[in-house]
Amino acid sequence: MEGFEQLPGFMWLFEGPDLRVAAANPAVRAAVGDRAGLLGKPFRQAVPELAGQHIFELLDRALRGIRSHGYEQRVLTDREGDGQLTEAFYTFDIAPWRHPDGSVRGVIVQAVDATPVVAARQAAEAAAATAERRYRQAVGLILELQRSLLPDMLPVLPRVQVAAHYLVADSEVAAGGDWFDAVPLPDGRLALTVGDVVGHGAAAAAAMGQLRTVALHTLRAGGSLSEVLSVLDAFAAHTAATRAATTCLAVLDPATGALEVASYGHPPPLLLGTNGESRFLPLAPTGPLGTNSLPASIHTCRLTGGEVLLLYTDGLIERPRQSVSESYRALATVATAARQELLGERTTVPQRLPDRICTLVTERLALFEGGYQDDTTLLAAHVLAEPVAALHLTLPADVAALRLLRQHLRGWLDGIGADDKAASDLLHAAGEAATNTIEHAYPPGGEASFTVHAALDGQGAVYVSCVDQGRWRPPSHDPGNRGRGLTMIRGLIDDVELRQSRDGTTVRMRHRMGHPATVSTANVAQATGPHKHSTPTDCFSTAVADTLAGRMLKVAGPVDLTTGPQLRTAILQASRGGSLPLAIDLTAVTHLGSTGVHTLHHAGQTISDLTVTAPESSPAYGVLHLTGLHHLLREDAPFKRLSGNRRTTLRNLIIYPGPRCLTDPRKGRRNRVDVGG
């Protein structure tokens, strides 16, 4: 027994049909926490939170003499005993423990904690600026084709949250024919659909795109559920590629919970209740689309707040040597556990409920025997108990209010599940509206305030209004000075309206939001988990570094009315009053307001050699293009000037083939310029 206690890694011994804990070494006891009476207790009672994580099922297989292996599987346990689950990743071997006569006595589990390896891999991936590009190259044309044919964003709505995971079965196979959609209808209802075209390859992908387009067009034209299905059935009969496709279509009224759902040859939706119960909706069976089957009958019911509806394709549940009833039971067990688990902030599983369910269900079902043999789609819709509350702020008309505005609005947008790009654009626009109010609405010295109101409508658009009781000063006509705020707002968001009266000024902005859908390969989904979302820091900082190419000024955090003067000072100091060449790195800038734009315009006019770095994914990149500063970007820098302080744009340059030189037609002389980047 002393040797057992000193074994490296994790060792469990379970005895008897009820899997009583016969032994657990110190590493195991540390992993599950201080639990009284662990030894001798049936494992299901000792660590009950493992239900639904496919651990007990693997132990039962070992009792039947079947050995199992797991690679970096996520396991959630209540280590602290506070009801909050903590995650770890394990590579394990589960084997029968046999008597000398060969009969099974119990189960032996050996495991290695792979959490540090997984964490290191995730950190390395998150730190790589080109990770997404390399990933797309690795999976090849298959995933790119799927992405182009499927929605990359799902609607963000006030009464229902939607998430979707699409897994391509293998990066080596051709594109498949699964599809999904979530479409807000003009009357406020939400249409949810999944489908599966027979076969793989370009023909299947094209057929999938055709059926999805037909369904979208009919839905948006106001067709009823039965009309949409009838049109799809008739369309599918015309070609061999679309014939025999299956689909499930549901129409949900988020305000009342009323649900209509029907299926052509497709697995039934699974409804997850709030109390740990689940049930498959009883759809009347009919054949696939385009096969002269009986018309699909429509099932109606009413969902209550907190319930989650799951639509999926058969790739999620089909397994070799497993019956359909067993597959359905496995899905219900795993999905119910994912719905009920109380996850703390110590995990990388998404906190938003439908995303959490999609992540855990696709991960855990991938561990079942055979894994995913076909493309897999899972679409989840969570009916909220209460609609998303509007955000209402009253702030002082002072520069310090800009940071508070960003913090509150960012938190509200994160809460509704808005994607980072759309949220960043709206944050910039709201910040510019507030900046104009602070600068132009009130005379200096007096007390003043403004209000910001944000609300989400039933079509997936966010409305933000910024209201003051002052009078804006006319904007400057100096192109190198202020007055760019409204131009930036119009360029960043879908729609803006400015109303001015004797009672004050109102800026009303509208921007459509979306929540990213996950499209990846099945092997990526297995036991890797998503990167934990981290909100960019809101602290301003600058740092100067000397490089082989010259001086580099790195800027981080927001550049607004408060921090703009600090940026101007840092630029002057780094360039020694404009006498030294300077490169400014804006990669870590979280907000580039009109104050920062004005500072960069001024720097471009006073510094003889100035370049700017801002990747396309950064908030600063779009603002630089909107405000005419893109010529400063490093990739454009070789073309931006010929000599001294005078800026020559591409319109003034003739590029000759052959010798790498440029001609300034105004001077009539050739200047050798390195255009190699």
XYZ file of C-alpha atoms in Angstrom, residues 103-609:
507
model
C -13.485 -12.622 -13.534
C -13.903 -8.869 -13.175
C -13.425 -7.654 -9.606
C -13.687 -3.942 -10.316
C -12.024 -1.169 -12.292
C -8.539 0.386 -12.314
C -8.191 3.983 -13.492
C -4.826 5.534 -14.307
C -4.781 9.182 -15.329
C -2.354 11.991 -16.049
C -3.251 15.628 -15.475
C -2.990 17.254 -18.909
C -4.300 20.624 -17.725
C -0.922 22.423 -17.925
C -0.379 21.099 -21.446
C -3.838 22.201 -22.589
C -3.477 25.591 -20.901
C -0.065 26.150 -22.493
C -1.420 25.215 -25.900
C -4.412 27.537 -25.553
C -2.183 30.395 -24.384
C 0.165 29.886 -27.323
C -2.732 29.842 -29.775
C -4.296 32.947 -28.252
C -0.980 34.824 -28.426
C -0.430 34.101 -32.122
C -1.699 37.010 -34.217
C -1.958 34.820 -37.313
C -3.521 31.774 -35.616
C -6.847 32.079 -37.455
C -5.123 32.400 -40.829
C -2.934 29.363 -40.208
C -5.944 27.396 -38.968
C -7.894 28.129 -42.131
C -4.947 27.090 -44.264
C -4.634 23.842 -42.299
C -8.232 22.756 -42.737
C -8.136 23.782 -46.380
C -10.892 24.604 -48.792
C -13.477 22.426 -47.004
C -14.022 24.704 -44.050
C -13.809 27.859 -46.167
C -16.550 26.545 -48.423
C -18.704 25.665 -45.429
C -18.188 29.090 -43.869
C -19.195 30.847 -47.078
C -22.442 28.870 -47.333
C -23.453 29.069 -43.671
C -24.334 32.091 -41.526
C -21.293 33.386 -39.639
C -23.502 35.359 -37.255
C -26.705 34.535 -35.387
C -29.192 37.200 -34.281
C -28.876 38.824 -30.859
C -32.430 39.176 -29.517
C -34.037 40.506 -26.322
C -36.100 37.422 -25.393
C -34.144 34.461 -26.741
C -30.434 33.596 -27.000
C -29.208 31.473 -29.906
C -25.965 29.550 -30.446
C -24.775 27.074 -33.073
C -21.857 24.670 -33.536
C -21.125 23.140 -36.938
C -18.448 20.435 -37.035
C -16.981 19.150 -40.284
C -16.422 15.441 -39.646
C -12.884 15.297 -40.999
C -10.619 17.836 -42.680
C -9.733 15.201 -45.283
C -13.268 14.744 -46.625
C -15.031 17.031 -49.052
C -17.549 19.628 -47.942
C -20.784 18.236 -46.582
C -24.383 19.313 -46.739
C -25.535 20.256 -43.232
C -27.046 23.691 -42.718
C -28.560 25.785 -39.947
C -30.225 29.178 -39.611
C -31.889 31.452 -37.094
C -33.962 34.158 -38.783
C -35.955 36.937 -37.064
C -39.275 37.293 -38.879
C -41.000 40.642 -39.519
C -43.752 39.856 -36.980
C -41.232 39.362 -34.150
C -41.126 35.557 -34.250
C -37.908 33.578 -34.719
C -37.450 30.820 -37.305
C -34.972 28.053 -36.456
C -33.927 25.458 -38.996
C -31.400 22.676 -39.487
C -31.069 20.337 -42.426
C -28.909 17.697 -44.064
C -28.322 17.005 -47.755
C -27.344 13.479 -48.779
C -23.677 12.985 -49.637
C -20.539 15.091 -49.591
C -18.589 17.164 -52.064
C -19.269 20.298 -54.065
C -22.647 19.055 -55.301
C -23.905 18.471 -51.757
C -22.614 21.853 -50.617
C -24.305 23.598 -53.540
C -27.566 21.752 -52.871
C -27.397 22.767 -49.226
C -26.933 26.409 -50.248
C -29.936 26.209 -52.579
C -32.272 24.718 -49.972
C -31.152 27.215 -47.328
C -31.742 30.114 -49.743
C -35.219 28.863 -50.674
C -36.156 28.505 -47.003
C -34.845 32.005 -46.174
C -36.687 33.616 -49.082
C -39.998 31.945 -48.232
C -39.710 32.775 -44.535
C -38.902 36.422 -45.152
C -41.756 36.658 -47.656
C -44.153 35.867 -44.814
C -44.845 32.228 -45.570
C -46.310 30.073 -42.823
C -44.469 27.032 -41.520
C -46.532 24.663 -43.675
C -45.990 26.877 -46.755
C -42.218 26.963 -46.255
C -42.050 23.188 -45.916
C -44.283 22.716 -48.955
C -42.033 24.962 -51.071
C -38.916 23.124 -49.857
C -40.496 19.738 -50.606
C -41.445 20.780 -54.143
C -38.038 22.366 -54.806
C -36.116 19.328 -53.508
C -37.925 17.027 -55.942
C -36.462 18.780 -59.005
C -32.832 17.591 -58.776
C -31.056 14.495 -57.513
C -28.699 16.578 -55.366
C -31.521 18.074 -53.282
C -33.823 15.046 -53.288
C -33.998 13.074 -50.002
C -32.599 15.934 -47.920
C -33.969 16.113 -44.377
C -34.901 19.201 -42.391
C -36.461 20.339 -39.138
C -38.042 23.778 -38.988
C -39.365 25.547 -35.892
C -41.019 28.942 -35.482
C -40.901 30.417 -31.988
C -42.745 33.438 -30.640
C -40.333 34.698 -27.944
C -43.002 36.947 -26.397
C -45.490 34.145 -25.700
C -43.353 30.998 -25.948
C -45.637 29.573 -28.659
C -43.729 27.047 -30.778
C -44.570 25.396 -34.087
C -42.248 22.661 -35.314
C -42.269 20.130 -38.142
C -39.816 17.755 -39.752
C -39.201 15.983 -43.041
C -37.276 12.797 -42.198
C -35.228 14.561 -39.511
C -34.516 13.705 -35.834
C -36.890 15.386 -33.361
C -35.821 18.464 -31.346
C -34.844 18.032 -27.710
C -36.376 20.344 -25.092
C -34.388 20.937 -21.890
C -36.391 22.089 -18.886
C -35.214 24.178 -15.971
C -35.611 21.396 -13.402
C -33.344 18.758 -14.970
C -36.041 17.192 -17.129
C -35.759 16.740 -20.895
C -38.027 15.416 -23.618
C -37.988 14.934 -27.365
C -40.864 16.659 -29.128
C -43.319 14.083 -30.521
C -43.184 14.831 -34.255
C -45.220 12.636 -36.575
C -42.795 10.743 -38.855
C -42.678 11.437 -42.586
C -40.145 10.870 -45.350
C -37.365 13.159 -46.576
C -37.890 16.150 -48.875
C -38.751 15.567 -52.506
C -39.686 11.886 -52.139
C -43.490 12.149 -52.463
C -43.865 11.623 -48.722
C -46.919 12.668 -46.765
C -46.937 16.387 -45.814
C -45.259 17.010 -42.480
C -47.675 17.572 -39.620
C -47.056 20.561 -37.343
C -46.545 20.042 -33.624
C -47.465 22.966 -31.381
C -46.544 23.614 -27.756
C -45.574 26.493 -25.482
C -42.111 27.052 -24.027
C -41.566 28.699 -20.663
C -38.793 31.011 -19.543
C -35.494 29.200 -19.014
C -36.190 26.268 -21.350
C -33.724 25.430 -24.116
C -34.660 23.976 -27.512
C -32.014 21.905 -29.333
C -32.158 21.219 -33.080
C -29.445 18.992 -34.540
C -28.478 16.806 -37.472
C -28.093 13.048 -37.309
C -24.283 13.303 -37.316
C -24.514 14.264 -33.641
C -26.109 10.973 -32.592
C -25.276 8.327 -35.195
C -22.734 5.783 -33.914
C -21.700 2.373 -35.230
C -23.105 -0.521 -33.211
C -25.392 1.795 -31.242
C -29.165 1.774 -31.519
C -31.172 4.929 -32.182
C -32.771 4.737 -28.738
C -29.339 4.511 -27.102
C -28.191 7.517 -29.109
C -31.177 9.568 -28.046
C -30.631 8.625 -24.399
C -26.978 9.617 -24.606
C -27.845 13.006 -26.123
C -30.509 13.669 -23.493
C -28.177 12.688 -20.641
C -25.256 14.818 -21.813
C -27.407 17.821 -22.753
C -29.320 17.750 -19.464
C -26.076 17.677 -17.495
C -24.669 20.582 -19.515
C -27.899 22.529 -18.903
C -27.839 21.975 -15.150
C -24.138 22.335 -14.324
C -23.244 25.412 -12.309
C -19.955 26.643 -13.757
C -17.742 29.190 -12.060
C -15.275 31.606 -13.613
C -12.484 29.056 -13.113
C -13.461 27.284 -16.365
C -13.025 28.208 -20.023
C -16.496 26.928 -20.896
C -18.705 29.801 -22.169
C -20.960 31.249 -19.489
C -23.768 32.070 -21.939
C -26.113 29.079 -21.581
C -26.727 28.067 -25.234
C -23.004 28.369 -26.036
C -22.158 26.301 -22.960
C -24.584 23.564 -23.996
C -23.279 23.473 -27.590
C -19.659 23.349 -26.398
C -20.092 20.599 -23.797
C -22.516 18.448 -25.814
C -20.331 18.379 -28.945
C -17.206 17.747 -26.850
C -18.664 14.933 -24.779
C -20.525 13.106 -27.542
C -17.302 13.111 -29.562
C -15.868 10.785 -26.882
C -18.493 8.113 -27.485
C -17.369 5.080 -29.448
C -16.703 5.935 -33.076
C -16.705 9.697 -32.622
C -18.312 11.779 -35.367
C -18.586 9.974 -38.684
C -20.495 12.744 -40.461
C -20.847 16.508 -40.383
C -22.577 17.600 -37.192
C -24.816 20.570 -36.458
C -26.229 21.658 -33.102
C -28.484 24.730 -32.812
C -29.619 25.884 -29.350
C -32.277 28.479 -28.490
C -32.639 29.599 -24.858
C -35.913 31.334 -24.004
C -35.108 33.997 -21.404
C -37.238 34.295 -18.292
C -37.094 38.086 -18.653
C -36.228 40.156 -21.731
C -32.900 41.961 -21.859
C -33.191 45.164 -19.837
C -32.292 48.434 -21.500
C -29.211 50.350 -20.338
C -29.799 53.868 -19.033
C -26.948 56.117 -17.877
C -26.842 59.709 -16.693
C -23.271 60.990 -16.674
C -21.575 64.324 -16.007
C -20.442 66.181 -19.135
C -16.834 65.653 -18.183
C -13.968 63.767 -19.814
C -13.902 61.290 -16.904
C -17.370 60.096 -17.988
C -15.998 58.579 -21.208
C -14.361 55.699 -19.370
C -17.523 55.015 -17.367
C -19.573 55.058 -20.559
C -17.311 52.497 -22.230
C -17.279 50.239 -19.176
C -21.063 50.160 -18.769
C -21.842 49.881 -22.478
C -19.175 47.189 -23.010
C -20.598 45.167 -20.096
C -24.132 45.483 -21.489
C -23.033 44.432 -25.002
C -21.077 41.469 -23.612
C -24.173 40.477 -21.639
C -26.351 40.261 -24.744
C -23.683 38.227 -26.577
C -22.702 40.795 -29.232
C -19.677 39.919 -31.360
C -16.486 41.861 -30.664
C -16.293 43.719 -33.995
C -19.835 45.123 -33.933
C -19.530 45.949 -30.224
C -16.242 47.765 -30.804
C -17.751 49.844 -33.627
C -20.742 50.822 -31.506
C -18.506 51.687 -28.529
C -16.457 53.975 -30.770
C -19.589 55.649 -32.131
C -21.121 56.185 -28.681
C -17.811 57.540 -27.428
C -17.672 60.070 -30.259
C -21.245 61.214 -29.591
C -20.403 61.709 -25.908
C -17.158 63.478 -26.809
C -19.068 65.980 -28.953
C -21.463 66.610 -26.074
C -18.627 67.166 -23.595
C -16.716 69.465 -25.946
C -19.471 71.400 -27.689
C -22.789 71.307 -25.800
C -22.169 73.403 -22.685
C -20.211 76.519 -21.769
C -17.192 75.844 -19.519
C -17.452 76.093 -15.755
C -21.071 75.069 -15.142
C -22.578 71.771 -14.053
C -23.877 69.727 -16.958
C -24.819 66.151 -17.780
C -25.955 63.909 -20.607
C -27.874 60.626 -20.827
C -27.163 57.471 -22.788
C -29.872 54.890 -23.498
C -29.232 51.501 -25.150
C -31.914 48.981 -26.100
C -32.163 45.817 -28.220
C -35.031 45.301 -30.666
C -36.685 42.133 -31.921
C -34.772 42.145 -35.225
C -31.305 42.029 -33.671
C -30.403 45.727 -33.775
C -29.154 47.868 -30.897
C -30.371 51.456 -30.581
C -28.194 53.884 -28.630
C -29.147 57.505 -28.002
C -26.958 60.222 -26.496
C -29.008 63.203 -25.260
C -27.903 66.525 -23.804
C -29.633 69.809 -22.951
C -27.039 72.118 -24.480
C -26.264 73.692 -27.840
C -23.427 72.314 -29.961
C -20.913 74.774 -31.354
C -20.541 74.685 -35.158
C -17.814 72.243 -36.256
C -14.476 73.585 -37.457
C -13.925 73.708 -41.228
C -10.190 73.142 -40.844
C -9.570 69.684 -42.381
C -6.597 69.165 -40.070
C -8.566 70.066 -36.961
C -11.686 68.795 -35.146
C -15.069 67.972 -36.637
C -14.439 64.337 -37.514
C -16.697 62.844 -34.831
C -19.899 62.588 -36.876
C -17.939 61.362 -39.903
C -16.495 58.564 -37.780
C -19.926 57.665 -36.356
C -21.472 57.419 -39.828
C -18.612 55.250 -41.031
C -18.691 52.874 -38.066
C -22.372 51.984 -37.657
C -25.424 51.243 -39.786
C -27.453 54.394 -39.188
C -27.196 57.668 -37.254
C -29.656 60.544 -36.816
C -28.797 63.955 -35.344
C -31.587 66.111 -33.924
C -30.953 69.606 -32.592
C -33.488 71.905 -30.958
C -33.711 74.597 -28.323
C -34.000 71.857 -25.691
C -30.713 70.178 -26.652
C -29.173 67.654 -29.015
C -29.956 63.973 -29.556
C -27.706 61.563 -31.437
C -29.623 58.373 -32.203
C -27.595 55.422 -33.495
C -28.650 52.024 -34.806
C -26.317 49.066 -35.349
C -27.177 45.442 -36.115
C -25.576 42.946 -33.760
C -24.717 39.299 -34.219
C -23.418 36.423 -32.130
C -20.683 34.314 -33.786
C -21.556 30.804 -34.889
C -18.835 28.174 -34.434
C -17.780 26.350 -37.608
C -14.799 24.021 -37.200
C -13.595 20.484 -37.691
C -14.664 17.733 -35.317
C -11.115 17.017 -34.149
C -10.741 20.654 -33.076
C -13.921 20.401 -31.007
C -12.748 17.382 -29.052
C -11.427 18.328 -25.620
C -9.859 21.643 -26.573
C -12.575 24.060 -25.542
C -12.836 27.696 -26.604
C -10.448 30.412 -25.570
C -11.659 32.324 -22.569
C -13.012 35.702 -23.626
C -11.038 38.567 -22.194
C -12.124 42.175 -22.371
C -9.351 44.551 -23.482
C -7.854 46.685 -20.734
C -9.101 50.262 -20.427
C -5.854 51.665 -18.990
C -3.849 54.028 -21.175
C -0.076 53.585 -21.430
C 2.831 54.365 -23.742
C 6.301 52.852 -24.035
C 9.271 53.769 -26.237
C 11.623 51.145 -27.676
C 14.671 51.544 -29.906
C 14.681 49.154 -32.875
C 16.979 48.631 -35.846
C 14.594 50.711 -37.951
C 14.419 53.576 -35.455
C 12.228 54.558 -32.529
C 8.961 52.766 -31.804
C 6.200 54.250 -29.613
C 3.818 51.564 -28.367
C 0.380 52.814 -27.292
C -2.194 50.803 -25.308
C -5.685 51.481 -23.979
C -8.157 54.211 -24.984
C -7.178 57.425 -26.744
C -9.921 59.960 -25.972
C -10.360 63.456 -24.528
C -8.652 62.370 -21.311
C -5.633 60.590 -22.759
C -5.213 62.495 -26.029
C -2.878 65.122 -24.479
C -0.753 62.294 -23.016
C -0.387 60.775 -26.489
C 0.622 64.150 -27.963
C 3.293 64.563 -25.254
C 4.585 61.014 -25.787
C 4.877 61.573 -29.547
C 6.767 64.852 -29.075
C 9.157 63.268 -26.599
C 9.756 60.113 -28.634
C 10.402 62.082 -31.843
C 12.293 64.875 -30.007
C 9.913 67.511 -31.203
C 9.511 65.952 -34.659
C 13.199 65.793 -35.533
C 13.541 61.983 -35.353
C 11.797 59.288 -37.425
C 9.062 57.562 -35.439
C 6.908 54.443 -35.741
C 3.714 54.328 -33.640
C 2.266 50.917 -32.767
C -1.526 51.135 -32.190
C -2.111 47.362 -31.993
C -3.145 47.490 -28.310
C -5.285 50.653 -28.600
C -8.842 49.824 -27.527
C -10.479 53.109 -28.582
C -9.192 55.733 -31.031
C -11.391 58.807 -30.748
C -11.374 62.042 -32.706
C -8.900 63.520 -30.208
C -6.398 60.810 -31.122
C -7.168 61.259 -34.823
C -6.392 64.980 -34.529
C -3.128 64.188 -32.714
C -2.041 61.752 -35.446
C -2.945 64.241 -38.192
C -0.790 66.838 -36.457
C 2.054 64.354 -35.995
C 1.923 63.439 -39.677
C 2.368 67.093 -40.604
C 5.251 67.796 -38.210
C 7.317 64.589 -38.166
C 9.385 64.063 -41.294
C 9.258 60.250 -41.145
